[in-house]
């Protein structure tokens, strides 16, 4: 592109549409080249052994799902001009660096040796010195250096958000979203490791940890960041946040299933990590709750013996798999994923979005949830497909929520929808008393975009959505 990694005109914005991961990669190339230059000025050894590893890890990233969600949320909210595109690419690249921080630290905490089919960063650093100082000292060094590598990636991510070309009030809201997201990630991770040490495995606790640790960060916050950067109106932002909340939880529940039942060649990591670490996942919590209710001592015995067994063998993992299937936990979680994905897409379909970005964004949300493709009913799009019969601005299609009101299968304020669990009782196919319904949130979380909307309202007419969403031309 004539303007380096940033689009210089509307035609180049559409070039990014054709290859968003490539555009984010070019942005990272540009940013990391400068960061490495400055790292070498600080110290050449530090730059060679640590900073360059952080840069390589980031540039060799996975699917760049979060970055793509930022881009397509911006495009769906009317982000057509180069200024909006530049802001979205800055934030998208920052999310990739934040992901590097999260993964490098996760691998240390989980004692995972593989990441994306290659040695984890701490493993790579350990092997670098194992022949010189022995495996124990090299292992401690590798873990310590990986903590620093994650910190460096986080610092670079924060720098990139601070450098994003945003209008003043928009910058305030974006930085608040970014700050909240980082805090939520740490809170969720702490609940995760605290649950391991205390064996806290209640169903509500498992859901809350999953939402904080991954669901918000993986889907809802990227959508909110992209939409805010494009100047989305309040209703559009709320709908996208609601969609992101449901899809984000489905994403995390799918990840829990893949950890136990997935193919390492596809996931890029060994199976059973959550079981070996004794992580209090929702999948395991459902299995335990159902085994307790059925008085299945054999199943409970397997879970007690195998959860947290660092030396878990493939045979032991198979025993856990058998329990997860026999108790119905796997089927329940798969069913919940499908319901959450469908509910998230109904929220999405209630938003008034620019068609240039809406179709790709809807497909990404379906893919993030990992749902099985289904045949579309009348006036309804199949998961992952474009919605040819979608309602136009100002009107709702069959089975779709119009602006400001709940659809027939969507909960309105203070009441449960027909397939949603009310307080203290389980919905159809749920594991039992005390579980959350498909929305997976408590009353204080019922409107995930409210905190952002209050912040926007506090910063004048621009922040309240005066620059509006789809079709506004900004």
PDB file of N, CA and C in Angstrom, residues 228-264:
ATOM      1  N   UNK A 228     -16.649   0.800  18.678  1.00  0.00           N
ATOM      2  CA  UNK A 228     -16.405   2.112  19.277  1.00  0.00           C
ATOM      3  C   UNK A 228     -15.467   2.943  18.417  1.00  0.00           C
ATOM      4  N   UNK A 229     -14.415   2.309  17.902  1.00  0.00           N
ATOM      5  CA  UNK A 229     -13.469   3.033  17.050  1.00  0.00           C
ATOM      6  C   UNK A 229     -14.142   3.585  15.806  1.00  0.00           C
ATOM      7  N   UNK A 230     -15.199   2.905  15.323  1.00  0.00           N
ATOM      8  CA  UNK A 230     -15.914   3.362  14.127  1.00  0.00           C
ATOM      9  C   UNK A 230     -17.029   4.344  14.446  1.00  0.00           C
ATOM     10  N   UNK A 231     -17.259   4.645  15.732  1.00  0.00           N
ATOM     11  CA  UNK A 231     -18.306   5.595  16.096  1.00  0.00           C
ATOM     12  C   UNK A 231     -19.698   5.009  16.076  1.00  0.00           C
ATOM     13  N   UNK A 232     -19.853   3.730  16.461  1.00  0.00           N
ATOM     14  CA  UNK A 232     -21.169   3.094  16.451  1.00  0.00           C
ATOM     15  C   UNK A 232     -22.114   3.778  17.428  1.00  0.00           C
ATOM     16  N   UNK A 233     -23.416   3.792  17.103  1.00  0.00           N
ATOM     17  CA  UNK A 233     -24.409   4.355  18.014  1.00  0.00           C
ATOM     18  C   UNK A 233     -24.642   3.395  19.183  1.00  0.00           C
ATOM     19  N   UNK A 234     -25.348   3.881  20.200  1.00  0.00           N
ATOM     20  CA  UNK A 234     -25.495   3.123  21.437  1.00  0.00           C
ATOM     21  C   UNK A 234     -26.233   1.798  21.239  1.00  0.00           C
ATOM     22  N   UNK A 235     -27.308   1.803  20.469  1.00  0.00           N
ATOM     23  CA  UNK A 235     -28.072   0.575  20.283  1.00  0.00           C
ATOM     24  C   UNK A 235     -27.250  -0.469  19.542  1.00  0.00           C
ATOM     25  N   UNK A 236     -26.515  -0.048  18.531  1.00  0.00           N
ATOM     26  CA  UNK A 236     -25.675  -0.989  17.793  1.00  0.00           C
ATOM     27  C   UNK A 236     -24.603  -1.575  18.696  1.00  0.00           C
ATOM     28  N   UNK A 237     -23.971  -0.738  19.497  1.00  0.00           N
ATOM     29  CA  UNK A 237     -22.954  -1.225  20.416  1.00  0.00           C
ATOM     30  C   UNK A 237     -23.538  -2.235  21.388  1.00  0.00           C
ATOM     31  N   UNK A 238     -24.735  -1.944  21.904  1.00  0.00           N
ATOM     32  CA  UNK A 238     -25.349  -2.865  22.851  1.00  0.00           C
ATOM     33  C   UNK A 238     -25.641  -4.208  22.197  1.00  0.00           C
ATOM     34  N   UNK A 239     -26.217  -4.180  21.005  1.00  0.00           N
ATOM     35  CA  UNK A 239     -26.532  -5.443  20.324  1.00  0.00           C
ATOM     36  C   UNK A 239     -25.260  -6.265  20.077  1.00  0.00           C
ATOM     37  N   UNK A 240     -24.208  -5.599  19.643  1.00  0.00           N
ATOM     38  CA  UNK A 240     -22.967  -6.330  19.384  1.00  0.00           C
ATOM     39  C   UNK A 240     -22.369  -6.901  20.669  1.00  0.00           C
ATOM     40  N   UNK A 241     -22.460  -6.135  21.761  1.00  0.00           N
ATOM     41  CA  UNK A 241     -21.961  -6.655  23.036  1.00  0.00           C
ATOM     42  C   UNK A 241     -22.764  -7.868  23.489  1.00  0.00           C
ATOM     43  N   UNK A 242     -24.069  -7.814  23.318  1.00  0.00           N
ATOM     44  CA  UNK A 242     -24.905  -8.958  23.699  1.00  0.00           C
ATOM     45  C   UNK A 242     -24.579 -10.174  22.839  1.00  0.00           C
ATOM     46  N   UNK A 243     -24.395  -9.940  21.546  1.00  0.00           N
ATOM     47  CA  UNK A 243     -24.010 -11.042  20.664  1.00  0.00           C
ATOM     48  C   UNK A 243     -22.648 -11.600  21.075  1.00  0.00           C
ATOM     49  N   UNK A 244     -21.697 -10.709  21.357  1.00  0.00           N
ATOM     50  CA  UNK A 244     -20.369 -11.145  21.737  1.00  0.00           C
ATOM     51  C   UNK A 244     -20.335 -11.908  23.041  1.00  0.00           C
ATOM     52  N   UNK A 245     -21.197 -11.507  23.986  1.00  0.00           N
ATOM     53  CA  UNK A 245     -21.246 -12.223  25.259  1.00  0.00           C
ATOM     54  C   UNK A 245     -21.637 -13.683  25.054  1.00  0.00           C
ATOM     55  N   UNK A 246     -22.701 -13.908  24.276  1.00  0.00           N
ATOM     56  CA  UNK A 246     -23.173 -15.285  24.056  1.00  0.00           C
ATOM     57  C   UNK A 246     -22.168 -16.094  23.239  1.00  0.00           C
ATOM     58  N   UNK A 247     -21.687 -15.514  22.145  1.00  0.00           N
ATOM     59  CA  UNK A 247     -20.743 -16.233  21.293  1.00  0.00           C
ATOM     60  C   UNK A 247     -19.424 -16.465  22.029  1.00  0.00           C
ATOM     61  N   UNK A 248     -19.004 -15.486  22.836  1.00  0.00           N
ATOM     62  CA  UNK A 248     -17.772 -15.651  23.591  1.00  0.00           C
ATOM     63  C   UNK A 248     -17.836 -16.803  24.563  1.00  0.00           C
ATOM     64  N   UNK A 249     -18.978 -16.974  25.237  1.00  0.00           N
ATOM     65  CA  UNK A 249     -19.113 -18.110  26.143  1.00  0.00           C
ATOM     66  C   UNK A 249     -19.121 -19.423  25.359  1.00  0.00           C
ATOM     67  N   UNK A 250     -19.794 -19.438  24.212  1.00  0.00           N
ATOM     68  CA  UNK A 250     -19.771 -20.638  23.374  1.00  0.00           C
ATOM     69  C   UNK A 250     -18.347 -20.955  22.942  1.00  0.00           C
ATOM     70  N   UNK A 251     -17.575 -19.928  22.602  1.00  0.00           N
ATOM     71  CA  UNK A 251     -16.181 -20.105  22.210  1.00  0.00           C
ATOM     72  C   UNK A 251     -15.383 -20.792  23.319  1.00  0.00           C
ATOM     73  N   UNK A 252     -15.558 -20.325  24.563  1.00  0.00           N
ATOM     74  CA  UNK A 252     -14.791 -20.913  25.659  1.00  0.00           C
ATOM     75  C   UNK A 252     -15.241 -22.332  25.963  1.00  0.00           C
ATOM     76  N   UNK A 253     -16.535 -22.581  25.915  1.00  0.00           N
ATOM     77  CA  UNK A 253     -17.021 -23.947  26.159  1.00  0.00           C
ATOM     78  C   UNK A 253     -16.515 -24.896  25.082  1.00  0.00           C
ATOM     79  N   UNK A 254     -16.445 -24.430  23.841  1.00  0.00           N
ATOM     80  CA  UNK A 254     -15.882 -25.256  22.760  1.00  0.00           C
ATOM     81  C   UNK A 254     -14.410 -25.533  23.019  1.00  0.00           C
ATOM     82  N   UNK A 255     -13.691 -24.540  23.517  1.00  0.00           N
ATOM     83  CA  UNK A 255     -12.279 -24.720  23.829  1.00  0.00           C
ATOM     84  C   UNK A 255     -12.095 -25.770  24.924  1.00  0.00           C
ATOM     85  N   UNK A 256     -12.990 -25.764  25.920  1.00  0.00           N
ATOM     86  CA  UNK A 256     -12.921 -26.776  26.978  1.00  0.00           C
ATOM     87  C   UNK A 256     -13.131 -28.176  26.411  1.00  0.00           C
ATOM     88  N   UNK A 257     -14.087 -28.310  25.498  1.00  0.00           N
ATOM     89  CA  UNK A 257     -14.313 -29.610  24.863  1.00  0.00           C
ATOM     90  C   UNK A 257     -13.106 -30.039  24.047  1.00  0.00           C
ATOM     91  N   UNK A 258     -12.540 -29.110  23.276  1.00  0.00           N
ATOM     92  CA  UNK A 258     -11.403 -29.440  22.424  1.00  0.00           C
ATOM     93  C   UNK A 258     -10.189 -29.867  23.237  1.00  0.00           C
ATOM     94  N   UNK A 259     -10.043 -29.328  24.442  1.00  0.00           N
ATOM     95  CA  UNK A 259      -8.907 -29.701  25.271  1.00  0.00           C
ATOM     96  C   UNK A 259      -8.947 -31.181  25.634  1.00  0.00           C
ATOM     97  N   UNK A 260     -10.140 -31.735  25.748  1.00  0.00           N
ATOM     98  CA  UNK A 260     -10.277 -33.142  26.136  1.00  0.00           C
ATOM     99  C   UNK A 260     -10.484 -34.042  24.920  1.00  0.00           C
ATOM    100  N   UNK A 261     -11.286 -33.591  23.979  1.00  0.00           N
ATOM    101  CA  UNK A 261     -11.679 -34.449  22.859  1.00  0.00           C
ATOM    102  C   UNK A 261     -11.072 -34.029  21.517  1.00  0.00           C
ATOM    103  N   UNK A 262     -10.344 -32.915  21.471  1.00  0.00           N
ATOM    104  CA  UNK A 262      -9.859 -32.392  20.205  1.00  0.00           C
ATOM    105  C   UNK A 262      -8.675 -33.155  19.644  1.00  0.00           C
ATOM    106  N   UNK A 263      -8.348 -32.847  18.395  1.00  0.00           N
ATOM    107  CA  UNK A 263      -7.200 -33.421  17.698  1.00  0.00           C
ATOM    108  C   UNK A 263      -6.007 -32.490  17.885  1.00  0.00           C
ATOM    109  N   UNK A 264      -4.913 -32.958  18.505  1.00  0.00           N
ATOM    110  CA  UNK A 264      -3.747 -32.086  18.710  1.00  0.00           C
ATOM    111  C   UNK A 264      -3.211 -31.476  17.416  1.00  0.00           C
TER     112      UNK A 264
END
